[in-house]
CSV table of C-alpha atoms in Angstrom, one decimal:
chain,number,residue,atom,x,y,z
Y,1,MET,CA,-0.1,-14.1,2.6
Y,2,SER,CA,1.1,-14.0,5.7
Y,3,SER,CA,-1.0,-14.2,9.2
Y,4,GLN,CA,0.9,-10.9,10.3
Y,5,ALA,CA,-1.7,-8.9,8.4
Y,6,PRO,CA,-4.7,-7.4,10.1
Y,7,GLU,CA,-6.8,-9.2,12.0
Y,8,ARG,CA,-11.0,-10.0,10.6
Y,9,THR,CA,-13.1,-12.5,11.7
Y,10,SER,CA,-16.4,-11.0,9.1
Y,11,ASP,CA,-17.0,-8.1,7.6
Y,12,THR,CA,-20.6,-8.2,10.5
Y,13,ASP,CA,-17.5,-7.6,12.8
Y,14,ALA,CA,-15.2,-5.1,11.2
Y,15,ALA,CA,-18.8,-2.8,11.1
Y,16,ALA,CA,-19.3,-3.1,14.5
Y,17,THR,CA,-15.9,-1.8,15.7
Y,18,PRO,CA,-15.4,1.0,12.7
Y,19,PRO,CA,-11.9,1.6,11.8
Y,20,SER,CA,-10.4,5.4,13.4
Y,21,ARG,CA,-8.7,7.5,10.8
Y,22,ARG,CA,-5.7,8.7,13.1
Y,23,LEU,CA,-2.8,7.3,11.1
Y,24,SER,CA,-1.4,9.0,7.9
Y,25,ARG,CA,0.5,6.5,5.1
Y,26,ARG,CA,3.9,7.7,6.1
Y,27,ALA,CA,2.9,6.4,9.8
Y,28,LEU,CA,1.8,3.4,7.9
Y,29,PHE,CA,4.8,3.1,5.7
Y,30,GLY,CA,6.6,2.8,8.5
Y,31,GLY,CA,4.5,-0.1,10.0
Y,32,VAL,CA,4.9,-2.2,6.8
Y,33,GLY,CA,8.6,-1.3,6.9
Y,34,ALA,CA,8.3,-2.6,10.7
Y,35,GLY,CA,6.8,-5.7,10.1
Y,36,ALA,CA,3.5,-5.5,11.4
Y,37,LEU,CA,2.2,-5.9,7.7
Y,38,ALA,CA,2.7,-9.1,5.7
Y,39,VAL,CA,2.9,-7.0,3.1
Y,40,GLY,CA,6.6,-6.5,2.0
Y,41,ALA,CA,7.4,-7.3,5.6
Y,42,GLY,CA,10.9,-6.5,6.1
Y,43,ALA,CA,11.3,-5.0,2.6
Y,44,ALA,CA,12.5,-1.4,1.0
Y,45,LEU,CA,9.8,0.6,1.1
Y,46,GLY,CA,12.0,3.3,-1.3
Y,47,ARG,CA,11.5,5.9,1.5
Y,48,SER,CA,15.4,7.5,2.5
Y,49,THR,CA,14.2,8.6,6.3
Y,50,ALA,CA,13.7,6.4,8.8
Y,51,PRO,CA,10.5,4.5,9.3
Y,52,GLU,CA,8.7,6.7,12.0
Y,53,PRO,CA,6.8,5.1,14.9
Y,54,VAL,CA,3.5,3.5,14.6
Y,55,VAL,CA,1.0,4.4,17.0
Y,56,ALA,CA,-0.3,1.0,20.2
Y,57,ASP,CA,-4.3,1.5,18.1
Y,58,ALA,CA,-2.5,1.4,14.8
Y,59,ALA,CA,-4.9,-2.0,13.6
Y,60,GLU,CA,-7.9,0.0,14.3
Y,61,ALA,CA,-6.9,2.5,11.5
Y,62,VAL,CA,-7.6,0.7,8.7
Y,63,VAL,CA,-10.5,-1.8,8.5
Y,64,PRO,CA,-9.2,-5.1,8.0
Y,65,PHE,CA,-9.0,-7.1,4.3
Y,66,ARG,CA,-9.3,-10.6,4.9
Y,67,GLY,CA,-11.7,-12.4,6.3
Y,68,VAL,CA,-14.4,-14.7,5.4
Y,69,HIS,CA,-16.5,-12.0,3.7
Y,70,GLN,CA,-14.6,-9.4,1.3
Y,71,ALA,CA,-14.9,-5.9,2.6
Y,72,GLY,CA,-17.1,-2.9,1.2
Y,73,ILE,CA,-20.3,-5.0,1.5
Y,74,VAL,CA,-21.7,-4.7,5.8
Y,75,THR,CA,-18.5,-2.1,6.2
Y,76,PRO,CA,-19.9,1.2,7.2
Y,77,ALA,CA,-20.3,3.4,3.7
Y,78,GLN,CA,-17.5,5.6,4.0
Y,79,ASP,CA,-18.0,9.0,2.3
Y,80,ARG,CA,-16.5,8.3,-1.2
Y,81,MET,CA,-16.3,5.9,-4.3
Y,82,HIS,CA,-14.5,4.7,-7.1
Y,83,PHE,CA,-16.8,2.4,-9.0
Y,84,VAL,CA,-14.6,0.7,-12.4
Y,85,THR,CA,-15.4,-2.2,-14.5
Y,86,PHE,CA,-12.9,-4.6,-16.5
Y,87,ASP,CA,-13.2,-6.0,-19.7
Y,88,VAL,CA,-10.8,-8.7,-20.1
Y,89,THR,CA,-8.3,-8.9,-22.7
Y,90,THR,CA,-7.0,-12.0,-22.9
Y,91,THR,CA,-8.6,-15.8,-22.7
Y,92,SER,CA,-5.7,-17.0,-21.3
Y,93,ARG,CA,-7.0,-18.2,-17.3
Y,94,ASP,CA,-3.7,-18.2,-16.5
Y,95,GLU,CA,-3.0,-14.6,-16.9
Y,96,ILE,CA,-6.2,-13.7,-14.9
Y,97,VAL,CA,-5.0,-15.8,-12.6
Y,98,ALA,CA,-2.1,-13.9,-12.4
Y,99,MET,CA,-3.6,-10.2,-12.2
Y,100,LEU,CA,-5.8,-11.1,-9.9
Y,101,THR,CA,-2.6,-12.3,-7.9
Y,102,LYS,CA,-0.8,-9.3,-8.5
Y,103,TRP,CA,-4.2,-7.3,-7.4
Y,104,THR,CA,-5.0,-8.9,-4.4
Y,105,ALA,CA,-1.6,-8.6,-3.0
Y,106,MET,CA,-1.8,-4.3,-4.1
Y,107,ALA,CA,-5.6,-4.2,-2.3
Y,108,GLU,CA,-4.0,-5.3,1.0
Y,109,ARG,CA,-1.1,-2.9,1.1
Y,110,LEU,CA,-3.8,-0.1,-0.5
Y,111,THR,CA,-6.0,-0.3,2.0
Y,112,VAL,CA,-3.6,-0.2,5.5
Y,113,GLY,CA,-2.3,2.8,3.9
Y,114,ALA,CA,1.1,1.4,1.9
Y,115,GLU,CA,2.3,2.2,-1.6
Y,116,SER,CA,0.4,-0.2,-4.2
Y,117,VAL,CA,4.5,-2.3,-4.2
Y,118,PRO,CA,7.5,-1.7,-1.8
Y,119,GLY,CA,9.2,1.1,-3.0
Y,120,GLY,CA,6.7,2.0,-5.2
Y,121,VAL,CA,6.6,6.0,-5.6
Y,122,VAL,CA,10.6,6.6,-5.6
Y,123,GLY,CA,12.4,3.1,-5.2
Y,124,GLY,CA,12.6,1.9,-8.3
Y,125,GLY,CA,15.2,4.9,-8.9
Y,126,GLN,CA,15.7,6.9,-11.9
Y,127,TYR,CA,15.1,5.1,-14.7
Y,128,GLU,CA,12.2,2.5,-14.1
Y,129,PRO,CA,8.5,4.1,-13.6
Y,130,PRO,CA,7.2,4.6,-10.6
Y,131,GLY,CA,5.2,1.4,-9.5
Y,132,ASP,CA,3.0,3.1,-7.2
Y,133,THR,CA,1.7,6.6,-8.9
Y,134,GLY,CA,2.1,8.5,-5.7
Y,135,GLU,CA,-1.1,10.5,-5.6
Y,136,ALA,CA,-1.9,9.1,-1.9
Y,137,TYR,CA,2.1,9.5,-0.4
Y,138,GLY,CA,1.0,10.9,2.4
Y,139,LEU,CA,-2.5,10.5,3.1
Y,140,MET,CA,-4.2,8.3,5.0
Y,141,PRO,CA,-5.9,4.6,5.0
Y,142,SER,CA,-9.5,6.6,5.3
Y,143,ASN,CA,-11.1,3.5,5.6
Y,144,LEU,CA,-10.5,2.1,2.6
Y,145,THR,CA,-12.0,-0.4,1.1
Y,146,LEU,CA,-11.7,-2.9,-2.1
Y,147,THR,CA,-13.9,-5.2,-3.4
Y,148,ILE,CA,-14.5,-7.6,-6.4
Y,149,GLY,CA,-17.2,-9.5,-8.5
Y,150,PHE,CA,-17.3,-11.1,-12.1
Y,151,GLY,CA,-19.8,-10.2,-15.0
Y,152,PRO,CA,-21.8,-12.4,-16.4
Y,153,SER,CA,-19.4,-11.7,-19.9
Y,154,PHE,CA,-16.2,-12.8,-17.7
Y,155,PHE,CA,-17.5,-16.4,-17.9
Y,156,ASP,CA,-17.6,-16.2,-21.6
Y,157,ARG,CA,-14.6,-14.7,-22.3
Y,158,LEU,CA,-12.9,-17.2,-20.2
Y,159,ASP,CA,-15.0,-20.3,-21.0
Y,160,LEU,CA,-16.3,-20.9,-17.9
Y,161,GLY,CA,-19.8,-21.3,-18.2
Y,162,ASP,CA,-20.0,-24.0,-16.6
Y,163,ARG,CA,-18.7,-21.9,-13.2
Y,164,ARG,CA,-20.9,-19.5,-14.3
Y,165,PRO,CA,-23.8,-19.5,-11.0
Y,166,ALA,CA,-27.9,-19.4,-12.2
Y,167,ALA,CA,-28.6,-16.3,-10.3
Y,168,LEU,CA,-25.9,-13.8,-12.1
Y,169,GLN,CA,-27.7,-13.7,-15.5
Y,170,ASP,CA,-27.5,-10.0,-17.3
Y,171,LEU,CA,-30.5,-8.0,-15.5
Y,172,PRO,CA,-33.8,-7.5,-18.0
Y,173,ARG,CA,-34.4,-4.5,-20.0
Y,174,PHE,CA,-37.1,-2.9,-17.6
Y,175,PRO,CA,-39.8,-0.5,-18.3
Y,176,GLY,CA,-38.8,3.2,-18.9
Y,177,ASP,CA,-34.9,2.0,-19.0
Y,178,ASP,CA,-32.8,4.6,-21.0
Y,179,LEU,CA,-29.3,2.4,-20.7
Y,180,ASP,CA,-26.2,3.4,-22.3
Y,181,PRO,CA,-24.2,0.4,-23.3
Y,182,ALA,CA,-20.9,2.4,-22.5
Y,183,ARG,CA,-22.0,2.6,-18.6
Y,184,SER,CA,-23.3,-0.9,-19.1
Y,185,GLY,CA,-22.0,-4.2,-18.2
Y,186,GLY,CA,-18.1,-5.1,-18.2
Y,187,ASP,CA,-16.2,-8.3,-17.0
Y,188,ILE,CA,-15.0,-7.1,-13.7
Y,189,ALA,CA,-15.8,-4.5,-11.3
Y,190,VAL,CA,-14.0,-3.3,-8.3
Y,191,GLN,CA,-15.9,-0.8,-6.0
Y,192,ALA,CA,-13.2,1.3,-3.8
Y,193,CYS,CA,-14.5,2.8,-1.2
Y,194,ALA,CA,-12.5,5.3,1.4
Y,195,ASP,CA,-12.7,8.9,3.4
Y,196,ASP,CA,-10.5,10.2,0.8
Y,197,PRO,CA,-11.7,10.6,-3.0
Y,198,GLN,CA,-8.2,10.8,-3.6
Y,199,VAL,CA,-7.6,7.1,-1.6
Y,200,ALA,CA,-10.3,5.8,-3.7
Y,201,VAL,CA,-9.2,7.0,-7.2
Y,202,HIS,CA,-5.6,6.0,-6.2
Y,203,ALA,CA,-6.0,2.3,-5.5
Y,204,ILE,CA,-8.2,2.4,-9.0
Y,205,ARG,CA,-5.6,3.9,-10.7
Y,206,ASN,CA,-3.1,1.4,-9.9
Y,207,LEU,CA,-5.5,-1.8,-10.3
Y,208,ALA,CA,-5.7,-0.3,-13.4
Y,209,ARG,CA,-2.0,0.0,-14.5
Y,210,ILE,CA,-1.0,-3.5,-13.6
Y,211,ALA,CA,-4.0,-5.2,-15.3
Y,212,PHE,CA,-2.3,-3.6,-18.8
Y,213,GLY,CA,-2.2,-6.7,-21.6
Y,214,THR,CA,-5.0,-8.2,-19.3
Y,215,ALA,CA,-7.7,-5.9,-18.5
Y,216,SER,CA,-8.9,-2.6,-19.7
Y,217,VAL,CA,-11.0,0.2,-18.1
Y,218,ARG,CA,-14.9,-0.1,-19.5
Y,219,TRP,CA,-16.8,2.4,-17.8
Y,220,SER,CA,-16.0,4.3,-14.0
Y,221,GLN,CA,-18.1,6.5,-12.0
Y,222,LEU,CA,-17.1,8.9,-9.4
Y,223,GLY,CA,-19.6,9.0,-6.2
Y,224,PHE,CA,-20.3,10.7,-3.3
Y,225,GLY,CA,-22.1,11.3,0.2
Y,226,ARG,CA,-23.5,7.6,0.7
Y,227,THR,CA,-27.1,7.4,0.2
Y,228,ALA,CA,-27.4,5.0,2.5
Y,229,SER,CA,-26.6,3.5,5.6
Y,230,THR,CA,-25.2,0.5,6.6
Y,231,SER,CA,-24.7,0.2,10.3
Y,232,THR,CA,-26.5,1.4,12.9
Y,233,ALA,CA,-24.7,4.0,14.5
Y,234,GLN,CA,-24.8,6.1,10.8
Y,235,ALA,CA,-27.6,8.5,10.5
Y,236,THR,CA,-29.4,8.5,7.0
Y,237,PRO,CA,-27.8,10.6,4.4
Y,238,ARG,CA,-30.0,12.6,2.0
Y,239,ASN,CA,-30.5,12.4,-1.8
Y,240,LEU,CA,-30.1,14.9,-4.8
Y,241,PHE,CA,-34.1,15.2,-4.1
Y,242,GLY,CA,-33.0,16.1,-0.3
Y,243,PHE,CA,-34.8,13.3,1.3
Y,244,LYS,CA,-33.7,11.2,3.6
Y,245,ASP,CA,-32.8,7.6,1.6
Y,246,GLY,CA,-32.0,4.1,2.8
Y,247,THR,CA,-34.4,4.4,6.2
Y,248,ASN,CA,-35.1,0.7,6.2
Y,249,ASN,CA,-31.9,-0.2,4.3
Y,250,ILE,CA,-30.3,-3.6,5.8
Y,251,LYS,CA,-28.0,-2.6,8.7
Y,252,ALA,CA,-24.5,-4.2,9.2
Y,253,GLU,CA,-25.7,-5.4,12.2
Y,254,GLU,CA,-28.7,-7.7,12.3
Y,255,ALA,CA,-27.0,-10.7,11.3
Y,256,ALA,CA,-29.6,-12.8,10.8
Y,257,THR,CA,-31.5,-10.7,8.0
Y,258,VAL,CA,-27.9,-10.0,6.4
Y,259,ASP,CA,-27.4,-13.4,5.9
Y,260,GLU,CA,-30.7,-14.6,4.9
Y,261,HIS,CA,-30.9,-11.6,2.0
Y,262,VAL,CA,-27.2,-10.5,1.2
Y,263,TRP,CA,-24.3,-14.0,1.4
Y,264,VAL,CA,-25.0,-16.7,-0.5
Y,265,ASN,CA,-25.1,-19.9,1.4
Y,266,GLY,CA,-24.3,-22.7,-0.7
Y,267,GLY,CA,-26.0,-23.9,-3.3
Y,268,GLU,CA,-25.1,-25.6,-6.6
Y,269,SER,CA,-21.8,-22.4,-7.0
Y,270,ASP,CA,-20.1,-24.1,-3.7
Y,271,TRP,CA,-17.5,-21.1,-4.9
Y,272,MET,CA,-20.0,-18.8,-4.0
Y,273,THR,CA,-20.3,-19.2,-0.2
Y,274,GLY,CA,-20.0,-16.6,1.7
Y,275,GLY,CA,-20.1,-14.4,-1.0
Y,276,THR,CA,-23.0,-12.3,-3.0
Y,277,TYR,CA,-24.1,-10.4,-5.9
Y,278,LEU,CA,-23.7,-6.2,-7.2
Y,279,VAL,CA,-26.4,-4.8,-8.8
Y,280,ALA,CA,-25.5,-1.3,-10.0
Y,281,ARG,CA,-28.0,0.9,-11.7
Y,282,ARG,CA,-26.6,4.6,-12.6
Y,283,ILE,CA,-30.0,6.6,-12.0
Y,284,ARG,CA,-29.9,10.3,-13.4
Y,285,MET,CA,-31.8,11.9,-11.3
Y,286,LYS,CA,-33.9,15.0,-13.2
Y,287,ILE,CA,-33.4,18.1,-11.1
Y,288,GLU,CA,-34.8,20.7,-12.7
Y,289,PRO,CA,-38.1,19.4,-12.7
Y,290,TRP,CA,-38.0,18.6,-9.3
Y,291,ASP,CA,-36.9,21.7,-8.0
Y,292,ARG,CA,-40.4,23.2,-9.7
Y,293,ALA,CA,-42.2,20.4,-8.3
Y,294,VAL,CA,-44.2,21.6,-5.0
Y,295,LEU,CA,-43.2,20.6,-1.5
Y,296,GLY,CA,-46.6,18.6,-1.2
Y,297,GLU,CA,-46.2,16.6,-5.1
Y,298,GLN,CA,-42.6,15.6,-3.8
Y,299,GLU,CA,-43.6,14.1,-0.5
Y,300,ARG,CA,-46.3,12.4,-2.2
Y,301,VAL,CA,-43.6,11.1,-5.0
Y,302,ILE,CA,-41.9,9.9,-2.0
Y,303,GLY,CA,-44.3,9.1,0.6
Y,304,ARG,CA,-42.2,10.5,3.3
Y,305,SER,CA,-41.6,14.1,5.2
Y,306,LYS,CA,-39.2,15.9,3.6
Y,307,ALA,CA,-38.0,17.6,6.4
Y,308,THR,CA,-38.0,14.4,9.2
Y,309,GLY,CA,-37.8,11.3,6.9
Y,310,ALA,CA,-41.3,10.6,8.5
Y,311,PRO,CA,-43.4,8.1,6.5
Y,312,LEU,CA,-46.5,10.4,5.6
Y,313,GLY,CA,-49.1,9.8,8.2
Y,314,GLY,CA,-45.8,9.1,10.9
Y,315,THR,CA,-44.0,11.1,12.9
Y,316,ALA,CA,-40.6,10.0,13.0
Y,317,GLU,CA,-38.3,8.9,10.6
Y,318,PHE,CA,-38.6,5.1,11.5
Y,319,ASP,CA,-42.5,4.8,12.2
Y,320,THR,CA,-44.0,1.6,10.4
Y,321,VAL,CA,-45.2,2.6,6.7
Y,322,ASP,CA,-49.0,2.1,7.0
Y,323,LEU,CA,-49.6,0.6,3.9
Y,324,GLY,CA,-53.7,0.7,5.1
Y,325,SER,CA,-53.8,4.0,5.0
Y,326,SER,CA,-54.4,6.4,2.2
Y,327,THR,CA,-52.0,8.9,3.5
Y,328,ILE,CA,-49.4,7.5,1.2
Y,329,ALA,CA,-50.3,7.1,-2.6
Y,330,LYS,CA,-50.6,4.1,-4.2
Y,331,ASP,CA,-47.4,4.5,-6.5
Y,332,ALA,CA,-45.2,6.2,-3.5
Y,333,HIS,CA,-42.3,5.1,-3.7
Y,334,VAL,CA,-42.1,3.9,-0.3
Y,335,ARG,CA,-45.4,1.9,-0.6
Y,336,LEU,CA,-43.5,0.2,-3.5
Y,337,ALA,CA,-40.4,-0.5,-2.3
Y,338,SER,CA,-41.0,-1.5,0.5
Y,339,SER,CA,-40.3,-5.2,1.7
Y,340,GLU,CA,-44.2,-5.6,2.5
Y,341,SER,CA,-45.3,-4.5,-0.4
Y,342,LEU,CA,-42.5,-7.0,-2.2
Y,343,GLY,CA,-43.3,-9.9,-0.5
Y,344,GLY,CA,-40.9,-9.8,2.3
Y,345,ILE,CA,-37.7,-8.9,-0.1
Y,346,LYS,CA,-34.9,-6.9,1.1
Y,347,ILE,CA,-31.6,-6.0,-0.6
Y,348,LEU,CA,-28.4,-4.1,0.7
Y,349,ARG,CA,-28.0,-0.9,-0.4
Y,350,ARG,CA,-24.5,0.9,-1.1
Y,351,GLY,CA,-25.3,3.7,-3.3
Y,352,TYR,CA,-24.1,6.5,-3.6
Y,353,ASN,CA,-24.7,10.3,-5.3
Y,354,PHE,CA,-23.0,12.0,-9.0
Y,355,THR,CA,-22.6,15.2,-10.2
Y,356,ASP,CA,-20.9,14.3,-13.8
Y,357,GLY,CA,-21.5,18.1,-15.2
Y,358,SER,CA,-23.7,19.0,-17.2
Y,359,ASP,CA,-25.6,17.3,-20.6
Y,360,GLY,CA,-25.1,20.3,-22.8
Y,361,PHE,CA,-28.5,21.7,-22.6
Y,362,GLY,CA,-28.2,23.5,-19.1
Y,363,HIS,CA,-29.1,20.2,-17.4
Y,364,LEU,CA,-27.0,18.5,-14.2
Y,365,ASP,CA,-26.3,15.2,-15.4
Y,366,ALA,CA,-26.6,13.5,-11.3
Y,367,GLY,CA,-28.4,12.0,-9.5
Y,368,LEU,CA,-27.7,8.3,-8.0
Y,369,PHE,CA,-24.8,5.5,-8.5
Y,370,PHE,CA,-27.1,3.1,-6.9
Y,371,VAL,CA,-25.4,-0.2,-5.6
Y,372,ALA,CA,-27.4,-3.0,-3.8
Y,373,PHE,CA,-25.8,-6.5,-2.3
Y,374,CYS,CA,-28.1,-9.6,-2.1
Y,375,SER,CA,-27.6,-13.3,-2.4
Y,376,ASP,CA,-30.1,-13.8,-5.8
Y,377,PRO,CA,-30.8,-10.6,-7.9
Y,378,GLN,CA,-33.0,-13.3,-9.7
Y,379,THR,CA,-35.5,-13.2,-6.8
Y,380,GLN,CA,-34.6,-10.0,-4.9
Y,381,PHE,CA,-33.6,-6.9,-7.3
Y,382,VAL,CA,-35.5,-8.2,-10.2
Y,383,PRO,CA,-38.9,-8.1,-8.7
Y,384,MET,CA,-38.1,-5.5,-7.0
Y,385,GLN,CA,-37.1,-3.3,-9.7
Y,386,GLN,CA,-40.1,-4.5,-12.1
Y,387,ALA,CA,-42.3,-3.2,-9.8
Y,388,LEU,CA,-41.2,-0.2,-9.4
Y,389,ALA,CA,-40.4,0.5,-13.1
Y,390,ARG,CA,-44.0,-0.1,-14.2
Y,391,ARG,CA,-46.1,1.5,-11.3
Y,392,ASP,CA,-43.1,4.0,-9.1
Y,393,ALA,CA,-44.4,8.1,-8.9
Y,394,LEU,CA,-40.8,8.6,-8.8
Y,395,ASN,CA,-40.3,7.3,-13.0
Y,396,GLU,CA,-41.1,10.8,-13.6
Y,397,TYR,CA,-38.2,12.3,-11.9
Y,398,ILE,CA,-35.7,9.5,-12.8
Y,399,SER,CA,-34.2,7.9,-15.5
Y,400,HIS,CA,-32.3,4.6,-15.3
Y,401,VAL,CA,-29.1,5.2,-18.0
Y,402,GLY,CA,-26.6,2.4,-16.7
Y,403,SER,CA,-26.8,-1.0,-15.6
Y,404,ALA,CA,-24.7,-4.2,-14.6
Y,405,VAL,CA,-24.4,-6.9,-12.3
Y,406,PHE,CA,-21.8,-9.2,-10.3
Y,407,ALA,CA,-20.8,-12.1,-9.1
Y,408,CYS,CA,-18.8,-10.9,-6.0
Y,409,PRO,CA,-16.8,-13.9,-4.2
Y,410,PRO,CA,-16.2,-14.8,-0.3
Y,411,GLY,CA,-13.4,-12.3,1.2
Y,412,VAL,CA,-9.7,-13.7,1.3
Y,413,PRO,CA,-9.2,-16.0,4.0
Y,414,GLU,CA,-7.1,-15.2,7.2
Y,415,GLY,CA,-3.3,-16.7,6.6
Y,416,THR,CA,-3.6,-18.2,3.5
Y,417,GLU,CA,-2.2,-17.1,0.2
Y,418,ASP,CA,-5.6,-17.3,-1.4
Y,419,TYR,CA,-6.1,-13.9,-3.9
Y,420,TRP,CA,-9.3,-12.3,-4.9
Y,421,GLY,CA,-11.6,-15.2,-7.1
Y,422,SER,CA,-9.2,-18.4,-5.7
Y,423,THR,CA,-12.2,-20.5,-5.0
Y,424,LEU,CA,-13.3,-19.9,-8.6
Y,425,PHE,CA,-10.5,-20.9,-10.4
Y,426,GLY,CA,-9.0,-23.1,-7.8
């Protein structure tokens, strides 16, 4: 890839200057054709009309794809998500590398609002399947980010056991888990986040399309309404229980905390340096019983005011949780999930709400698609979830029905021909 691609030194830098949304894909197609970007620079884009001019601040219209770390981790959380996992259908490393190389090139194009391949929508003519499915044609980039990770089974299928990090182990079964195998695991995960759901879906659809013969979709999840803030510039959102969620989440601006708790810094698996681990949990919320619970019960379970988000006994959302106070129940969620109760454990949450219709018994199939990033899931997420699974009063109203963990490699450096996962295969 050329160094002409949008510059990004780190996700933290990107988070500090949230991109604008002023360019349409139509305008950006022109930008690519004019050589403003690496992907397909100078190549025909399959458009019969002249490229439209690119506004001066075009670079601000996208979340940069390249950098030390992958985008979509500490990037300010977008409004929508499409998360998908794949099963690898080959044992050939060469075929996997070829697919990852194509995915990387496509992902970089998609994040700037370009077609998945040059001329993808109509440029192939009347006698070839389009190289781009077209549903995002004319839409803005919408801050699209694409983030990839490899599951434990990926290393088994490709005989890469000696490269598998010790931290990448299947999550144990926690008390109360009611996991659906059809919504768990996977060899590869791709998280697409954007402020337009069609842009996120389009990205996943096109990656899945070109994976045919090498990998197939195992399960996927759509999400809306982020359930955590990853930047101090964002207000704390509410989950489907109506409470502010993720008040004490790690923020991108807290560089030292991010370095300590999110990024992998060396260790036995050097190829993961600059990477992180992604934990995904599909948590179904028992909406109907919760909606019948009185306000006092709801606030006792959470340990916070429903209106302000303040910890019980406090007055404002960001007041320190007084763990010595009997006002907050011993089994309140806010007490058990606090870093102080967990020996200093912190994770970066990046989840979304979901509704997937009803379950056939008159109940909404809705909840939280929990996504978290951490430097070692075995020493961070596992003990945290063990504590919550055993004692959290919230367990009466939720059920964990899906689970997965993935190793997310570092980002694709600027000015290189690296691809997603090249540090693993290189």
